[in-house]
Coordinates of C-alpha atoms and ligand atoms in Angstrom, one line a residue:
M1 CA 99.7 77.9 102.1
T2 CA 100.6 74.3 101.7
R3 CA 101.7 71.9 104.4
R4 CA 104.9 71.5 102.6
L5 CA 105.8 75.2 103.2
Q6 CA 105.0 74.8 106.9
N7 CA 107.5 71.9 107.1
V8 CA 110.1 74.0 105.5
L9 CA 109.5 76.9 107.9
V10 CA 110.0 74.6 110.9
L11 CA 113.3 73.4 109.4
V12 CA 114.5 76.9 108.7
L13 CA 113.6 78.2 112.0
V14 CA 115.3 75.4 113.8
A15 CA 118.4 75.6 111.7
S16 CA 118.9 79.3 112.3
A17 CA 119.1 78.8 116.1
P18 CA 120.4 81.9 117.9
R19 CA 117.5 84.0 116.8
P20 CA 117.5 87.4 118.3
A21 CA 116.7 88.9 114.8
L22 CA 113.8 86.5 114.5
A23 CA 111.9 87.8 117.5
Q24 CA 108.9 88.0 115.1
A25 CA 108.0 85.3 112.6
P26 CA 109.5 85.8 109.2
V27 CA 107.2 86.7 106.3
A28 CA 107.0 83.5 104.2
Y29 CA 106.2 83.1 100.6
Q30 CA 105.6 80.0 98.5
V31 CA 105.8 80.5 94.7
S32 CA 104.6 77.8 92.4
F33 CA 103.8 77.4 88.7
P34 CA 100.7 75.2 88.0
E35 CA 100.4 76.3 84.4
P36 CA 103.6 78.1 83.3
E37 CA 102.6 77.9 79.6
H38 CA 99.7 80.3 80.4
R39 CA 102.2 82.8 81.9
W40 CA 100.9 83.1 85.5
M41 CA 102.2 81.8 88.8
L42 CA 100.7 81.2 92.2
V43 CA 101.9 83.1 95.3
E44 CA 100.9 82.1 98.8
A45 CA 102.1 84.2 101.7
H46 CA 102.0 83.9 105.5
F47 CA 102.0 87.0 107.7
D48 CA 102.2 85.9 111.4
D49 CA 102.8 87.4 114.8
L50 CA 100.7 90.5 113.8
P51 CA 99.5 93.0 116.3
A52 CA 96.0 91.7 116.9
A53 CA 94.5 95.1 116.9
G54 CA 94.8 97.0 113.7
A55 CA 94.5 96.2 110.0
L56 CA 97.1 94.5 107.9
E57 CA 97.9 96.7 104.9
L58 CA 99.1 94.5 102.0
R59 CA 100.7 96.3 99.1
M60 CA 101.8 95.8 95.6
S61 CA 104.8 98.0 94.8
R62 CA 104.5 101.0 92.5
S63 CA 108.2 101.1 91.6
S64 CA 111.2 98.8 91.4
P65 CA 114.7 99.5 92.6
G66 CA 116.8 100.9 89.7
R67 CA 113.8 101.8 87.7
Y68 CA 112.7 105.4 88.0
A69 CA 109.1 105.5 86.7
A70 CA 105.9 104.5 88.5
H71 CA 104.3 101.2 87.6
D72 CA 101.1 99.5 88.4
F73 CA 102.2 96.1 89.3
A74 CA 98.9 95.4 91.0
K75 CA 97.2 95.3 87.6
N76 CA 98.3 91.7 86.9
V77 CA 97.2 90.3 90.3
F78 CA 94.0 88.2 90.2
D79 CA 92.1 85.5 92.2
V80 CA 93.1 87.0 95.6
R81 CA 92.1 85.0 98.7
V82 CA 92.7 86.2 102.2
T83 CA 92.0 84.0 105.2
D84 CA 93.0 83.5 108.8
A85 CA 95.2 80.6 109.8
G86 CA 92.2 78.2 109.9
G87 CA 91.2 79.0 106.3
A88 CA 88.2 81.3 107.2
A89 CA 87.8 84.2 104.8
L90 CA 88.8 87.6 106.2
E91 CA 87.3 91.0 105.5
V92 CA 89.3 92.9 102.8
S93 CA 88.9 96.4 101.6
R94 CA 90.6 98.2 98.7
P95 CA 91.4 101.9 99.7
T96 CA 93.7 102.2 96.7
P97 CA 94.4 100.2 93.5
H98 CA 97.6 99.0 95.1
Q99 CA 96.4 98.0 98.5
W100 CA 94.4 95.2 100.2
T101 CA 93.5 96.1 103.8
V102 CA 92.7 93.1 106.0
R103 CA 90.7 93.6 109.2
G104 CA 89.5 91.2 111.9
H105 CA 92.5 88.9 111.8
R106 CA 93.8 87.4 115.0
G107 CA 97.5 87.8 114.4
R108 CA 97.8 85.5 111.4
V109 CA 96.9 86.2 107.8
R110 CA 97.3 83.9 104.7
V111 CA 97.1 85.4 101.3
S112 CA 97.1 83.6 98.0
Y113 CA 96.8 85.1 94.5
R114 CA 97.7 84.4 91.0
I115 CA 99.7 86.9 89.0
F116 CA 100.2 87.1 85.2
G117 CA 103.5 88.2 83.7
D118 CA 104.8 88.2 80.2
R119 CA 107.8 90.5 79.9
T120 CA 111.4 89.3 80.3
D121 CA 113.4 92.3 81.4
G122 CA 114.8 94.0 84.5
T123 CA 111.4 95.3 85.7
Y124 CA 108.6 92.9 85.2
L125 CA 107.5 89.3 85.7
A126 CA 107.7 86.6 83.0
V127 CA 106.4 83.1 83.4
D128 CA 106.4 80.6 80.6
S129 CA 107.4 76.9 80.0
T130 CA 111.1 77.8 79.8
H131 CA 111.5 79.9 82.9
A132 CA 110.1 82.1 85.6
H133 CA 111.9 85.4 85.5
I134 CA 110.8 87.2 88.7
N135 CA 111.3 90.8 89.5
M136 CA 110.1 90.9 93.1
P137 CA 108.3 94.2 93.2
A138 CA 106.3 93.0 90.1
A139 CA 105.4 89.8 91.8
L140 CA 105.3 89.8 95.6
M141 CA 102.7 91.4 97.9
W142 CA 104.2 92.8 101.1
A143 CA 102.9 94.3 104.3
R144 CA 103.4 97.8 105.7
G145 CA 105.0 97.7 109.1
L146 CA 106.8 94.4 108.5
E147 CA 109.5 95.8 106.3
R148 CA 112.3 94.8 108.7
R149 CA 111.2 91.3 109.2
P150 CA 113.2 88.5 107.6
V151 CA 111.7 86.7 104.7
I152 CA 111.6 83.1 103.5
V153 CA 110.8 82.3 99.9
R154 CA 110.2 78.8 98.8
F155 CA 110.1 78.1 95.0
A156 CA 108.3 75.1 93.7
P157 CA 109.2 74.6 90.0
P158 CA 107.1 72.6 87.7
T159 CA 107.7 68.9 88.0
G160 CA 110.3 67.7 85.5
S161 CA 111.2 71.2 84.4
G162 CA 114.8 70.9 85.4
W163 CA 114.6 74.5 86.7
R164 CA 117.2 75.7 89.1
V165 CA 117.4 79.1 90.9
A166 CA 119.7 82.0 90.2
T167 CA 119.4 84.8 92.7
Q168 CA 121.2 87.0 95.2
L169 CA 118.8 85.8 97.9
F170 CA 120.6 83.9 100.6
P171 CA 120.5 80.1 100.3
G172 CA 118.2 78.4 102.7
A173 CA 117.4 74.9 103.9
D174 CA 117.4 73.4 100.4
A175 CA 118.0 74.3 96.7
F176 CA 114.6 75.9 96.4
T177 CA 114.4 77.8 99.7
Y178 CA 115.9 81.2 100.1
T179 CA 115.9 84.0 102.6
A180 CA 116.2 87.7 102.7
P181 CA 117.1 89.7 105.9
N182 CA 114.4 92.3 105.2
L183 CA 111.9 93.6 102.6
F184 CA 114.4 96.0 101.0
Y185 CA 116.8 93.1 100.2
L186 CA 114.0 90.9 99.0
M187 CA 112.7 93.6 96.6
D188 CA 116.2 94.1 95.3
S189 CA 116.7 90.3 94.6
P190 CA 115.3 89.3 91.2
T191 CA 115.2 85.6 90.7
E192 CA 115.5 83.4 87.6
L193 CA 114.2 79.9 87.6
S194 CA 115.2 77.9 84.4
A195 CA 117.6 75.3 83.1
Y196 CA 120.3 77.9 82.7
S197 CA 124.0 77.3 81.9
L198 CA 126.3 78.3 84.8
R199 CA 129.9 79.3 85.0
T200 CA 131.7 80.6 88.2
F201 CA 135.0 82.1 88.9
T202 CA 136.7 83.7 92.0
I203 CA 139.0 86.6 92.2
P204 CA 141.2 87.0 95.3
D205 CA 140.7 90.4 97.0
A206 CA 141.4 91.7 100.4
P207 CA 139.8 90.8 102.8
G208 CA 138.0 88.0 101.0
T209 CA 137.8 86.1 97.7
P210 CA 134.4 86.9 96.2
M211 CA 132.7 84.3 94.0
F212 CA 131.2 85.4 90.7
R213 CA 128.4 83.4 89.0
V214 CA 127.3 83.8 85.4
A215 CA 123.9 82.1 84.8
V216 CA 122.7 82.3 81.2
H217 CA 119.3 81.2 80.0
H218 CA 119.5 81.3 76.2
T219 CA 119.0 79.4 72.9
G220 CA 122.7 79.1 72.1
T221 CA 125.4 76.6 73.2
D222 CA 127.1 75.9 76.5
A223 CA 130.4 76.7 74.9
E224 CA 129.2 80.2 74.1
V225 CA 128.4 80.7 77.8
G226 CA 131.9 79.6 78.7
A227 CA 133.4 82.2 76.3
F228 CA 131.0 84.9 77.6
A229 CA 131.9 84.2 81.2
A230 CA 135.6 84.5 80.3
D231 CA 134.9 87.9 78.8
V232 CA 132.8 88.9 81.9
E233 CA 135.7 87.9 84.1
K234 CA 137.9 90.3 82.2
V235 CA 135.4 93.1 82.8
V236 CA 135.1 92.1 86.5
R237 CA 138.9 92.1 87.0
E238 CA 139.3 95.5 85.2
A239 CA 136.5 97.3 87.0
R240 CA 138.2 96.5 90.3
H241 CA 141.2 98.7 89.4
V242 CA 139.0 101.8 89.4
F243 CA 138.2 101.3 93.1
S244 CA 141.1 99.1 94.2
E245 CA 138.7 96.6 95.8
Y246 CA 135.4 94.9 95.3
P247 CA 132.4 95.8 97.4
R248 CA 131.7 93.3 100.2
F249 CA 129.0 91.4 98.5
E250 CA 126.4 90.1 100.9
G251 CA 126.9 86.3 100.9
N252 CA 130.4 87.0 99.3
T253 CA 128.8 86.3 95.9
Y254 CA 127.8 88.3 92.8
T255 CA 125.5 86.8 90.2
F256 CA 125.1 87.8 86.6
I257 CA 121.6 86.6 85.5
A258 CA 121.2 86.7 81.8
D259 CA 118.3 85.9 79.5
Y260 CA 119.3 86.2 75.9
L261 CA 116.1 85.0 74.2
P262 CA 114.2 85.9 71.1
W263 CA 111.1 86.5 73.3
A264 CA 112.9 88.7 75.9
D265 CA 113.2 92.5 75.9
G266 CA 116.4 94.4 75.9
D267 CA 117.4 95.6 79.4
G268 CA 120.0 95.6 82.1
M269 CA 119.2 96.2 85.8
E270 CA 121.6 96.6 88.6
H271 CA 121.2 95.2 92.1
R272 CA 123.5 95.0 95.1
N273 CA 124.9 91.5 94.5
S274 CA 123.5 90.7 91.1
T275 CA 122.3 92.1 87.8
I276 CA 119.6 91.1 85.3
L277 CA 120.8 91.2 81.7
T278 CA 118.2 90.6 79.0
G279 CA 118.2 90.9 75.2
T280 CA 116.6 89.5 72.1
S281 CA 120.0 89.1 70.4
S282 CA 122.4 86.1 71.0
L283 CA 125.9 85.7 72.4
R284 CA 126.9 84.6 68.9
S285 CA 125.4 87.7 67.1
N286 CA 126.0 90.4 69.7
R287 CA 128.9 89.5 71.9
L288 CA 130.2 93.0 72.5
G289 CA 126.8 94.6 72.8
L290 CA 125.7 92.2 75.5
L291 CA 129.1 92.5 77.3
D292 CA 128.8 96.3 77.3
T293 CA 125.6 96.0 79.3
A294 CA 127.3 93.6 81.7
S295 CA 130.1 96.1 82.1
H296 CA 127.7 98.9 82.9
E297 CA 125.7 96.9 85.4
F298 CA 128.7 95.6 87.2
F299 CA 130.1 99.1 87.7
H300 CA 126.8 99.9 89.4
A301 CA 127.8 97.4 92.2
W302 CA 129.8 100.3 93.4
N303 CA 128.2 103.4 91.8
V304 CA 124.5 103.6 92.8
E305 CA 124.2 100.4 94.8
R306 CA 126.7 101.5 97.4
I307 CA 127.9 105.0 96.4
R308 CA 124.2 106.0 96.6
P309 CA 122.5 109.3 96.3
Q310 CA 120.5 110.4 99.3
S311 CA 117.6 110.9 96.9
L312 CA 117.3 107.2 96.3
E313 CA 117.7 106.0 99.9
P314 CA 115.6 104.5 101.1
F315 CA 113.9 103.4 97.9
N316 CA 110.2 104.2 98.0
L317 CA 108.2 101.2 96.8
E318 CA 104.9 103.1 97.1
D319 CA 105.8 106.0 94.8
V320 CA 108.8 107.1 92.8
N321 CA 112.0 108.7 94.0
I322 CA 113.1 111.9 92.4
S323 CA 116.9 112.3 92.0
G324 CA 119.0 115.1 90.7
E325 CA 122.1 113.0 90.7
L326 CA 121.4 110.4 88.0
W327 CA 124.0 112.2 85.7
L328 CA 126.5 110.6 88.1
A329 CA 124.7 107.4 89.2
E330 CA 123.8 106.5 85.6
G331 CA 125.9 108.8 83.5
F332 CA 129.3 108.1 85.0
T333 CA 128.4 104.4 84.9
S334 CA 127.7 104.9 81.2
Y335 CA 131.1 106.4 80.8
Y336 CA 132.9 103.7 82.7
G337 CA 131.0 100.8 81.0
P338 CA 132.9 101.2 77.6
L339 CA 136.0 102.6 79.3
V340 CA 136.4 99.4 81.3
M341 CA 135.9 97.4 78.1
V342 CA 138.7 99.2 76.3
R343 CA 141.0 99.0 79.3
A344 CA 140.3 95.2 79.5
G345 CA 141.3 94.9 75.8
L346 CA 137.8 93.8 74.7
T347 CA 137.5 96.8 72.4
Q348 CA 139.9 99.2 70.6
A349 CA 140.6 102.9 71.3
A350 CA 138.8 103.8 68.0
D351 CA 135.6 102.0 69.2
F352 CA 135.7 103.9 72.5
A353 CA 136.3 107.2 70.6
A354 CA 133.3 106.5 68.3
E355 CA 131.2 105.9 71.4
M356 CA 132.3 109.2 73.0
A357 CA 131.7 111.0 69.7
G358 CA 128.0 109.8 69.9
V359 CA 127.8 111.1 73.4
I360 CA 129.3 114.5 72.6
N361 CA 127.1 115.0 69.5
T362 CA 124.0 114.3 71.5
V363 CA 124.8 116.7 74.2
L364 CA 126.2 119.5 72.0
H365 CA 123.4 119.4 69.5
S366 CA 120.2 118.5 71.5
P367 CA 117.9 121.5 71.9
G368 CA 117.0 120.4 75.4
R369 CA 120.3 121.7 76.7
A370 CA 119.1 125.2 76.2
L371 CA 116.2 124.4 78.6
R372 CA 117.5 122.3 81.4
S373 CA 120.7 121.3 83.3
A374 CA 122.1 117.8 83.8
E375 CA 120.7 118.0 87.3
E376 CA 117.2 118.9 86.0
M377 CA 117.4 116.2 83.3
S378 CA 118.0 113.7 86.1
R379 CA 114.8 114.7 87.8
L380 CA 112.8 113.8 84.7
A381 CA 113.6 110.1 85.1
P382 CA 110.2 109.3 86.5
F383 CA 108.7 110.4 83.1
V384 CA 111.2 108.8 80.8
D385 CA 112.6 105.6 82.4
A386 CA 110.2 102.9 81.2
A387 CA 107.4 105.4 81.6
T388 CA 104.4 105.1 79.4
S389 CA 101.8 107.6 78.4
I390 CA 99.2 107.8 75.7
D391 CA 99.6 111.5 75.1
R392 CA 102.6 112.8 73.3
T393 CA 105.6 114.6 74.9
N394 CA 108.1 116.9 73.3
F395 CA 111.1 115.2 75.0
E396 CA 112.9 115.2 71.7
N397 CA 113.3 118.9 72.3
T398 CA 113.3 119.3 76.0
F399 CA 115.1 116.3 77.3
I400 CA 118.6 114.9 77.1
S401 CA 119.2 111.5 78.7
Y402 CA 121.1 111.8 82.0
Y403 CA 122.9 108.6 80.8
T404 CA 124.3 110.4 77.8
W405 CA 124.8 113.8 79.3
G406 CA 126.3 112.2 82.4
A407 CA 128.7 110.2 80.3
A408 CA 129.7 113.4 78.6
I409 CA 130.3 115.0 81.9
G410 CA 132.3 112.0 83.1
L411 CA 134.5 112.3 80.0
G412 CA 134.9 116.0 80.4
L413 CA 135.7 115.8 84.1
D414 CA 138.2 112.9 83.6
L415 CA 140.1 114.7 80.9
T416 CA 140.0 118.0 82.8
L417 CA 141.4 116.4 85.9
R418 CA 144.1 114.6 83.9
Q419 CA 145.1 117.7 81.9
R420 CA 145.3 120.1 84.8
S421 CA 147.4 117.6 86.9
G422 CA 149.6 116.2 84.1
G423 CA 147.8 112.8 84.6
A424 CA 148.3 112.6 88.4
V425 CA 144.6 113.2 89.3
T426 CA 141.9 111.2 87.4
L427 CA 138.2 110.4 87.5
D428 CA 139.2 107.0 88.9
R429 CA 140.6 108.8 91.9
Y430 CA 137.4 110.8 92.3
M431 CA 135.3 107.6 92.2
R432 CA 137.6 106.0 94.7
A433 CA 137.2 109.0 97.0
L434 CA 133.4 108.7 96.8
W435 CA 133.8 105.0 97.5
E436 CA 135.8 105.6 100.6
R437 CA 133.4 108.2 101.9
H438 CA 130.0 106.9 100.9
G439 CA 130.3 103.3 99.6
R440 CA 132.7 101.4 101.8
P441 CA 131.1 102.3 105.1
G442 CA 128.0 100.3 104.1
G443 CA 124.8 100.0 106.1
A444 CA 123.7 98.6 109.4
L445 CA 120.8 96.7 107.8
P446 CA 121.8 94.4 104.9
G447 CA 120.9 96.0 101.6
T448 CA 120.9 99.6 102.9
V449 CA 123.3 102.5 102.7
D450 CA 124.0 104.5 105.8
R451 CA 126.1 107.3 104.2
P452 CA 124.4 108.3 101.0
Y453 CA 125.7 111.4 99.2
T454 CA 124.2 114.7 98.4
M455 CA 125.1 117.1 95.6
A456 CA 127.1 119.1 98.1
D457 CA 129.1 116.0 99.0
L458 CA 129.9 115.4 95.4
Q459 CA 131.2 118.9 95.0
Q460 CA 133.2 118.8 98.2
T461 CA 134.8 115.5 97.2
L462 CA 135.8 117.0 93.9
A463 CA 137.3 119.9 95.8
S464 CA 139.4 117.6 97.9
V465 CA 140.5 115.3 95.1
S466 CA 141.5 118.2 92.9
G467 CA 142.9 120.2 95.8
D468 CA 141.0 123.2 94.4
A469 CA 137.6 124.2 95.8
A470 CA 137.2 127.0 93.3
F471 CA 137.6 124.6 90.4
A472 CA 135.1 122.2 92.0
A473 CA 132.6 125.0 92.5
D474 CA 133.0 126.3 89.0
F475 CA 132.7 122.8 87.5
F476 CA 129.4 122.1 89.3
A477 CA 128.0 125.6 88.6
R478 CA 128.7 125.4 84.9
F479 CA 128.4 121.8 83.9
I480 CA 126.0 120.2 86.5
Q481 CA 123.7 123.0 87.6
G482 CA 124.4 125.1 84.5
R483 CA 124.0 124.2 80.9
D484 CA 127.6 124.7 79.7
V485 CA 129.7 121.9 78.2
P486 CA 133.4 121.4 78.6
D487 CA 135.7 122.3 75.6
Y488 CA 135.9 118.7 74.3
E489 CA 138.1 119.6 71.3
R490 CA 140.9 120.9 73.6
L491 CA 140.4 118.1 76.2
L492 CA 140.5 115.3 73.6
D493 CA 143.6 116.9 72.0
S494 CA 145.4 116.6 75.3
V495 CA 145.1 112.8 75.0
G496 CA 145.8 112.6 71.3
F497 CA 142.3 112.5 69.9
V498 CA 140.9 114.9 67.3
L499 CA 137.3 116.2 67.5
R500 CA 136.2 117.6 64.1
P501 CA 133.2 118.0 61.8
A502 CA 132.3 114.7 60.3
A503 CA 130.8 116.1 57.1
P504 CA 132.3 119.5 56.3
G505 CA 130.4 121.3 53.5
V506 CA 127.4 118.9 53.7
A507 CA 124.0 120.6 54.0
S508 CA 121.4 119.7 56.6
A509 CA 117.7 120.5 57.2
G510 CA 118.1 119.3 60.9
Q511 CA 117.5 115.8 62.3
L512 CA 114.1 114.9 60.8
R513 CA 112.4 111.6 61.2
L514 CA 110.5 111.0 58.0
Q515 CA 108.4 108.1 56.9
D516 CA 106.7 106.9 53.8
S517 CA 103.1 107.1 55.1
G518 CA 101.3 105.9 52.0
D519 CA 100.0 109.3 51.1
G520 CA 103.4 110.8 51.0
V521 CA 106.5 111.6 53.1
R522 CA 105.5 112.5 56.6
V523 CA 107.4 114.0 59.5
V524 CA 106.9 111.4 62.3
A525 CA 108.8 113.0 65.3
A526 CA 109.1 116.4 66.8
V527 CA 111.2 118.8 64.7
P528 CA 114.3 120.0 66.6
Y529 CA 114.0 123.5 68.0
G530 CA 116.3 125.9 66.1
S531 CA 116.8 123.6 63.1
P532 CA 116.3 124.8 59.5
A533 CA 113.1 122.6 59.3
Y534 CA 111.8 124.2 62.5
A535 CA 112.5 127.7 61.2
A536 CA 110.6 126.8 58.0
G537 CA 107.6 125.9 60.2
L538 CA 107.6 122.1 59.7
E539 CA 106.3 120.0 62.5
R540 CA 105.4 116.4 63.3
D541 CA 102.5 115.0 61.2
D542 CA 103.2 117.4 58.3
L543 CA 103.3 115.9 54.8
I544 CA 106.1 117.1 52.6
V545 CA 104.7 117.7 49.1
S546 CA 107.6 119.2 47.1
M547 CA 111.1 120.7 47.3
A548 CA 112.4 123.3 44.8
G549 CA 109.3 122.5 42.7
G550 CA 110.0 118.7 42.5
A551 CA 107.8 116.1 44.2
V552 CA 109.3 114.4 47.2
E553 CA 108.8 110.7 46.6
S554 CA 110.5 109.2 49.6
P555 CA 112.5 110.0 52.8
A556 CA 115.7 109.0 50.8
A557 CA 114.7 111.5 48.0
F558 CA 114.3 114.2 50.6
D559 CA 117.8 113.5 52.0
R560 CA 119.3 113.5 48.5
A561 CA 117.6 116.8 47.7
V562 CA 119.2 118.3 50.8
R563 CA 122.6 116.8 50.3
E564 CA 123.0 117.9 46.7
R565 CA 122.8 121.5 48.0
K566 CA 125.2 123.6 50.1
P567 CA 124.9 125.0 53.6
G568 CA 123.3 128.4 53.3
D569 CA 121.2 127.5 50.2
E570 CA 117.6 128.5 50.3
V571 CA 115.1 125.9 49.0
P572 CA 111.4 126.5 48.4
I573 CA 109.4 123.7 50.2
V574 CA 105.7 122.9 50.1
F575 CA 104.0 120.8 52.8
E576 CA 100.6 120.0 54.1
R577 CA 99.9 121.1 57.7
R578 CA 96.6 119.8 59.3
G579 CA 95.1 119.6 55.8
I580 CA 96.2 123.0 54.6
R581 CA 99.0 123.6 52.1
V582 CA 101.9 125.8 53.2
S583 CA 104.7 127.2 51.1
A584 CA 107.9 128.1 52.9
V585 CA 111.7 128.5 52.4
L586 CA 114.1 126.0 53.9
R587 CA 117.5 127.6 54.6
L588 CA 119.9 124.8 54.9
A589 CA 122.7 124.7 57.5
Q590 CA 126.0 122.9 57.9
E591 CA 125.6 119.3 59.0
P592 CA 126.6 119.6 62.7
R593 CA 127.8 116.1 63.4
L594 CA 131.3 115.7 64.9
E595 CA 133.7 112.8 64.9
V596 CA 136.4 111.7 67.3
M597 CA 139.5 109.8 66.0
P598 CA 143.0 109.1 67.2
A599 CA 145.4 111.9 66.1
E600 CA 147.5 109.6 64.0
S601 CA 144.4 108.4 62.0
A602 CA 143.6 112.0 61.3
G603 CA 147.1 112.6 60.0
R604 CA 148.2 114.7 63.0
P605 CA 151.4 114.1 65.0
L606 CA 151.1 112.5 68.4
T607 CA 153.4 114.0 71.0
A608 CA 155.1 112.0 73.7
V609 CA 153.0 113.8 76.3
Q610 CA 149.7 113.0 74.5
R611 CA 150.7 109.4 74.1
R612 CA 151.6 109.1 77.8
L613 CA 148.3 110.6 78.9
R614 CA 146.3 108.5 76.5
D615 CA 148.0 105.3 77.6
A616 CA 147.4 106.1 81.3
W617 CA 143.7 106.8 80.4
L618 CA 142.9 103.8 78.2
S619 CA 145.2 101.0 79.2
S620 CA 144.5 98.4 81.9
G621 CA 144.5 99.5 85.5
A622 CA 146.7 96.4 86.2
R623 CA 149.4 98.3 84.3
N624 CA 148.7 101.7 85.9
S625 CA 148.3 100.6 89.5
F626 CA 150.9 101.9 91.8
Ligands
ZN1 ZN1 122.6 101.9 84.8

């Protein structure tokens, strides 16, 4: 640690005078960037007031709030030095790859290490000459047993860089010093240091007027950030109508931190009072796409950050949490992201309908639905959410994203509630009830949730909102714990939309991913269970030689050969499987894809009742509030 940090600590401690919460010294970090172009940063940490007996167990996290797979953040740590307050080296052992155990200290430990990071997204660390994009679990070593201590972080940007700080951490003694009330809040507080463009706006709300900040690090113009912030404000205003109020943001501020850079990776990550939005595209080329992510993440400020499943609370930084409720936490958020956009007038009803068609198609036609419920799909998150493995999986056949399935359930539940109540009861009302029971009460410790929900709570709240316990029990049994899907054709009809086959009379061999592999047309993804190609014995890696006696020259030629035939036609096919030639018969099916369109675009009459229900569903909550 540097003398400079010691001075800052003295200042901060003096400034925060009545200090019952600071009975023990805060954990203090200094983060600096001696060679940002080489993509590493230097972390120096002070752990003081330690019980003299006993070891200090320093950890790198294995998971990151909002991300569901296990990670090995310790892998990028190097040049670790552990000393006492006088600079004498201390004995360190490594019981696990993620831990440094320090013995023989006399109550004070200093740690310094360098850490490499080169991925700009919501999970990892990225350091380069344009910014430091810091996800705390990927960057900061912490100590077991000190989780409730306050934290001070001092950033020392490169001289002349012009970097400023964007974060939900609490402002400290100067523009580069920040605090967190405890470890949970620190780990939930990603921080961007760069010469970003900033816009702010406030929206009056009872009891306070929260401030919203939009900080964008990108390669476009400042005017584009202004236009983007205006769009974000529309989303932020519209989302409020679902819940009738904003959460009480700690610090009364919510920060959108965006990195739209050719060298970033696409992501969006929610936090209590901020979100990380990253993408390779630009505000100019992908305005609505980037806004859609912002809409999703902001909805999380209620749904998952505060209306939080018991299974994610407290968040385990040493392992992964398993949750059967992600169909609601992520899926309903995926339903509301685009719904808020259309209500805010940023997209059209037809855009929203097309999005819902994609969701319905995936859920209705994915073979995984025969194997697992939405609850069970949620529990697979540790294996699919930014998880990596070198061996293959067959998730194409056994998994449906809880984002997609959950969005389909959100749509189905919303329209079911509206239809059975003539529009009086809605999913908005359900979300508001969850907010009142589980979100608004908050937590005694900043950054925590004292009344997380269980699956039984979700069902019980549906019973009370719908006034029908049998309906709620049936809905959960069939659509959450079972593998049934609501009757989307009938439900969409109630709001004046038509669900119908997108390609009647068109033949299909099943969703095959084919590639020109140099030696022919190869199947490069698992073949869907139950599809014509599956029945014919085709599988990943097989090389398609001929169809109906003619050579198959390209993936496009295969598609053409299928489409010039009719559903039910039987076509001889020859392929090579593990070096052996196989002859089979491909019995083509009807292309199953469905489309959703407004009744009037499909040439159907729109009744007054349908129009009223549709307007109440898709128009701004400002108009609907009562
Ligand atoms: Zn999400």
